[in-house]
mmCIF file of C-alpha atoms in Angstrom:
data_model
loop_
_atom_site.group_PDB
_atom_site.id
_atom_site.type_symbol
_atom_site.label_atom_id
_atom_site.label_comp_id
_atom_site.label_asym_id
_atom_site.label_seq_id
_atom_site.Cartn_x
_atom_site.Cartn_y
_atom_site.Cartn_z
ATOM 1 C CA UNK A 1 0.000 0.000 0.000
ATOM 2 C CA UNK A 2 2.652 2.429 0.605
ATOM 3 C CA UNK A 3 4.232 1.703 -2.997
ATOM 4 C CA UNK A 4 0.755 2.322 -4.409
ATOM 5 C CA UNK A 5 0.448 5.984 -4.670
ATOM 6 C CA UNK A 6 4.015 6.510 -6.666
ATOM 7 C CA UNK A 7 2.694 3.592 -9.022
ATOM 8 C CA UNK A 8 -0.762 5.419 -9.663
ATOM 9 C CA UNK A 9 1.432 8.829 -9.782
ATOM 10 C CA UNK A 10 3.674 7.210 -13.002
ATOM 11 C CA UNK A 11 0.982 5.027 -13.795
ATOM 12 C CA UNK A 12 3.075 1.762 -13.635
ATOM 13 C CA UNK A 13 4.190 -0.371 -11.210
ATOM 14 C CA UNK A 14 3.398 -4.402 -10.189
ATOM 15 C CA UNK A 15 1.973 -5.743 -7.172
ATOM 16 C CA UNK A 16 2.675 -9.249 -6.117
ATOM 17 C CA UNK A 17 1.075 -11.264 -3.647
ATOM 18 C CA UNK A 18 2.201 -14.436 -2.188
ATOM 19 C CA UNK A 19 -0.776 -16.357 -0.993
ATOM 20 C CA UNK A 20 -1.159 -20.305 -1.494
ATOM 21 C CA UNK A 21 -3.063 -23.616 -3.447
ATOM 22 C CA UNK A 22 -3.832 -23.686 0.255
ATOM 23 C CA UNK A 23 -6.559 -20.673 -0.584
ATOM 24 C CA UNK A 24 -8.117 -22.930 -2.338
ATOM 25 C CA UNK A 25 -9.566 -25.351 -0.324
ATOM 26 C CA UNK A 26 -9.183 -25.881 3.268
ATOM 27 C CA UNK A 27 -7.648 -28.833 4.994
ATOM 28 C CA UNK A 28 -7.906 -30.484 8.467
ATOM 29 C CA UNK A 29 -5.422 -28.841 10.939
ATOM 30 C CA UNK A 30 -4.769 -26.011 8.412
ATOM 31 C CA UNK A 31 -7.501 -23.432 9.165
ATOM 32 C CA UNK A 32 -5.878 -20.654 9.935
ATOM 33 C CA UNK A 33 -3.105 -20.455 7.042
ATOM 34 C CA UNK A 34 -5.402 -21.826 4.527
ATOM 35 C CA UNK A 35 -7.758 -18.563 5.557
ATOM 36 C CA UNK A 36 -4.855 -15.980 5.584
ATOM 37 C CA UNK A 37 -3.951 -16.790 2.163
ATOM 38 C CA UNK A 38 -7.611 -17.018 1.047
ATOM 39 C CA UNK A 39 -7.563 -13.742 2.286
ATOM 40 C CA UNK A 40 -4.616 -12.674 -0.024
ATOM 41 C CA UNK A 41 -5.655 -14.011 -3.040
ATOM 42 C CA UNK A 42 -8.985 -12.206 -2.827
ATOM 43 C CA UNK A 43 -7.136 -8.779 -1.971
ATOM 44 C CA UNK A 44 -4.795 -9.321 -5.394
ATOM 45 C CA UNK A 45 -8.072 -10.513 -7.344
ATOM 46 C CA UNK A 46 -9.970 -7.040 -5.526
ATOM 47 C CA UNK A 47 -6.726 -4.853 -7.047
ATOM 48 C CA UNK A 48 -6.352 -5.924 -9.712
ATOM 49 C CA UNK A 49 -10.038 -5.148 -11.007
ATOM 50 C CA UNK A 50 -9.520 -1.985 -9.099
ATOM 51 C CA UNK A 51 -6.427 -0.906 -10.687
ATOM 52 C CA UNK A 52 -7.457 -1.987 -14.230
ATOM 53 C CA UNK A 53 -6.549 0.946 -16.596
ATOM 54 C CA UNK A 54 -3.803 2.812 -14.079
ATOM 55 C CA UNK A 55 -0.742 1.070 -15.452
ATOM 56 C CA UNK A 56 -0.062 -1.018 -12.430
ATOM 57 C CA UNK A 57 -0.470 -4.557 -12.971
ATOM 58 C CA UNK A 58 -1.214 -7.215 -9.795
ATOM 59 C CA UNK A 59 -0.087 -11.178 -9.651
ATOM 60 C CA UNK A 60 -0.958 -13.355 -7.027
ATOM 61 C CA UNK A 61 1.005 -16.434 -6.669
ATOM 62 C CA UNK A 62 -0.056 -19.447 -5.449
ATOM 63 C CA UNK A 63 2.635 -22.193 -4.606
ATOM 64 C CA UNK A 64 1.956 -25.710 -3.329
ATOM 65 C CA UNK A 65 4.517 -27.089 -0.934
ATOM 66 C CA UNK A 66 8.264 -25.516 -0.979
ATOM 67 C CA UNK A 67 10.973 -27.060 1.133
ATOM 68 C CA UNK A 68 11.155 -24.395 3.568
ATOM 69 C CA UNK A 69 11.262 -24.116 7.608
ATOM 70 C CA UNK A 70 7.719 -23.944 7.630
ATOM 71 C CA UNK A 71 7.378 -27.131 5.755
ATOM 72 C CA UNK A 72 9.894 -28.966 8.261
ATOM 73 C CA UNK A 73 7.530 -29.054 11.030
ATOM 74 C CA UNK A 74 5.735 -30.649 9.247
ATOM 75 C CA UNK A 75 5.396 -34.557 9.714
ATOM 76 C CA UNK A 76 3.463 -35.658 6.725
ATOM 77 C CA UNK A 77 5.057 -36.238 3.300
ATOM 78 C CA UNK A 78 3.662 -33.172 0.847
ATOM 79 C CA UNK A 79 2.925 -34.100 -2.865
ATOM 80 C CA UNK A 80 5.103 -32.431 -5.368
ATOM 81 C CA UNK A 81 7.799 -31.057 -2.713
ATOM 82 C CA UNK A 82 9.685 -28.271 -4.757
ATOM 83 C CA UNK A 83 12.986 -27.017 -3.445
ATOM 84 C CA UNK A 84 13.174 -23.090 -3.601
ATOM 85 C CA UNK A 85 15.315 -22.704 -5.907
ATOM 86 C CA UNK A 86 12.596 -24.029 -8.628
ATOM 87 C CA UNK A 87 9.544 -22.110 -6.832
ATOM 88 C CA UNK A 88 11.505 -18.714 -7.211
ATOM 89 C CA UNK A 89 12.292 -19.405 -11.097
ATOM 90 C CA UNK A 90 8.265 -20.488 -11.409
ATOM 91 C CA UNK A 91 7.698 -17.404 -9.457
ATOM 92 C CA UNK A 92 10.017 -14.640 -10.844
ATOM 93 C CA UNK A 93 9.227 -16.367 -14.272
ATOM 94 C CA UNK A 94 4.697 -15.740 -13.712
ATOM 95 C CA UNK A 95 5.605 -12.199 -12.839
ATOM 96 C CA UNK A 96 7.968 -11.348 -15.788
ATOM 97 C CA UNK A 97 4.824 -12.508 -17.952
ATOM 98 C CA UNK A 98 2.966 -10.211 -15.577
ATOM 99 C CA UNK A 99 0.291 -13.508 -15.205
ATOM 100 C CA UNK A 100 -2.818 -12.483 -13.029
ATOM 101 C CA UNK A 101 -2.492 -15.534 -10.987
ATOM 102 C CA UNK A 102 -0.101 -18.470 -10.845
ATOM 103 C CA UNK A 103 -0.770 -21.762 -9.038
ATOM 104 C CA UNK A 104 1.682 -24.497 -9.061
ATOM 105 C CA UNK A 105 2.791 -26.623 -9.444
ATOM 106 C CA UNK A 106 0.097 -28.075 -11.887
ATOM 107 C CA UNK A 107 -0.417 -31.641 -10.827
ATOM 108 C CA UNK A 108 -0.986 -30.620 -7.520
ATOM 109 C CA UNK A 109 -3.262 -27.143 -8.857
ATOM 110 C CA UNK A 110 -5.229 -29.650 -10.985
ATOM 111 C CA UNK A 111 -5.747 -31.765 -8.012
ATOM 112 C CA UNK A 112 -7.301 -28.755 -5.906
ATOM 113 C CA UNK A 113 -9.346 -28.261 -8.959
ATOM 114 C CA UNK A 114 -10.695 -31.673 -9.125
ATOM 115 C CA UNK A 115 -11.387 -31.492 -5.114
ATOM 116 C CA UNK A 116 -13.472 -27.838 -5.662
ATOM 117 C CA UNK A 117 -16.003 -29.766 -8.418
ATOM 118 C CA UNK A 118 -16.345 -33.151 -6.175
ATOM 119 C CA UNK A 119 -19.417 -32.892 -3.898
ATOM 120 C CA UNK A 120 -18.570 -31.725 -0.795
ATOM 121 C CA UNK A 121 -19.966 -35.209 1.190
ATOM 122 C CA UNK A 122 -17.678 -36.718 -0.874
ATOM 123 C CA UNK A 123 -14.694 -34.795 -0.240
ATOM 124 C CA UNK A 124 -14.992 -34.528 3.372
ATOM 125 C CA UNK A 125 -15.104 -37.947 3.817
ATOM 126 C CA UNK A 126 -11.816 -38.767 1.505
ATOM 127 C CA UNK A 127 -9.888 -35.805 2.868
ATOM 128 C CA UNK A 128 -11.035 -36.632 6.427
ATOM 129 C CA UNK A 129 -9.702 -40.255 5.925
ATOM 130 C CA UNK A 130 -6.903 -39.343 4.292
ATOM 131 C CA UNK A 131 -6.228 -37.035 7.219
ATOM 132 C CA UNK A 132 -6.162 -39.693 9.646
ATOM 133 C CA UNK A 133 -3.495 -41.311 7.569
ATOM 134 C CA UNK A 134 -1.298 -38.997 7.771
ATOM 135 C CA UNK A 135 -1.794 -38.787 11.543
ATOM 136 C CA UNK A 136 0.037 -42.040 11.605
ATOM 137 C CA UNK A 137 2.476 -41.987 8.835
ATOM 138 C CA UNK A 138 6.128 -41.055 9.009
ATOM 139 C CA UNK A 139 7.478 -38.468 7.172
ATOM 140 C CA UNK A 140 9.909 -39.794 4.519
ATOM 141 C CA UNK A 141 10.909 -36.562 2.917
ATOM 142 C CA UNK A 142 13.793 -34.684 3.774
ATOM 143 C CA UNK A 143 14.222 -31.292 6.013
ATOM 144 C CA UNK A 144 15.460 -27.809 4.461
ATOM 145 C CA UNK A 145 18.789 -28.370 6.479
ATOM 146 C CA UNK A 146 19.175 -32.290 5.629
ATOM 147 C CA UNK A 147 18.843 -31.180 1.842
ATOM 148 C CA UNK A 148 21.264 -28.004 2.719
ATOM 149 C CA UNK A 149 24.234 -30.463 4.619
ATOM 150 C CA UNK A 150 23.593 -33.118 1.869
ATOM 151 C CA UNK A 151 24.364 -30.261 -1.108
ATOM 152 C CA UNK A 152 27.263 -29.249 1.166
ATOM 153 C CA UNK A 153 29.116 -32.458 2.154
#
């Protein structure tokens, strides 16, 4: 917001958002992230109708799981795991093409796709069972800092 009015003022400029495929569709134990970055994507969707015509263009981006700290605590395995490295090219590469929105990676986006058209009994009971899967499974995948002392040893 504080870039905003020198953007209007030269009428250019490009907002980016980083929100989620978590804004998608919720998930058990994930309310409150999956609602923050709801809440971005709909403020870069808002914008960017707003600022249609001033010059400044908006992109929201919408990653699926990156190996980060925040994905170490977790103890599940997360489909289609990208290292950083690739979400930043995906990412810098969406907002060179100044792309409204881009959600990746797209087996995972098409996934969250197929879950929004399934009826919702449906899908709460898979996700639900699924869930309690993943209670009990180990996580296979490895940390940000085991892939960091692996690249470095």
């Amino acid at each position: 917001y504080a870039a905003l009015p020198g953007m209007l003022k030269r009428k250019r400029g490009h907002l980016v958002g980083v929100a989620s495929l978590a804004s998608y569709q919720g998930m058990p134990q994930d309310a409150g992230y999956a609602a923050s970055k709801a809440g971005m994507r709909i403020q870069c969707e808002s914008m960017r109708v707003e600022l249609r015509g001033t010059g400044v263009n908006v992109t929201c981006l919408c990653p699926g799981f990156i190996r980060t700290p925040l994905t170490d605590s977790m103890e599940f395995d997360m489909p289609f795991l990208m290292e950083v490295d690739d979400a930043v090219r995906r990412m810098v590469r969406a907002i060179a093409k100044r792309r409204r929105v881009y959600s990746f990676p797209w087996p995972l986006w098409w996934a969250i796709k197929l879950g929004l058209r399934t009826p919702r009994c449906i899908y709460d009971a898979v996700i639900a069972s699924q869930s309690n899967q993943t209670v009990h499974a180990k996580r296979k995948q490895p940390r940000s800092t085991e892939v960091m002392h692996k690249d470095q040893g």
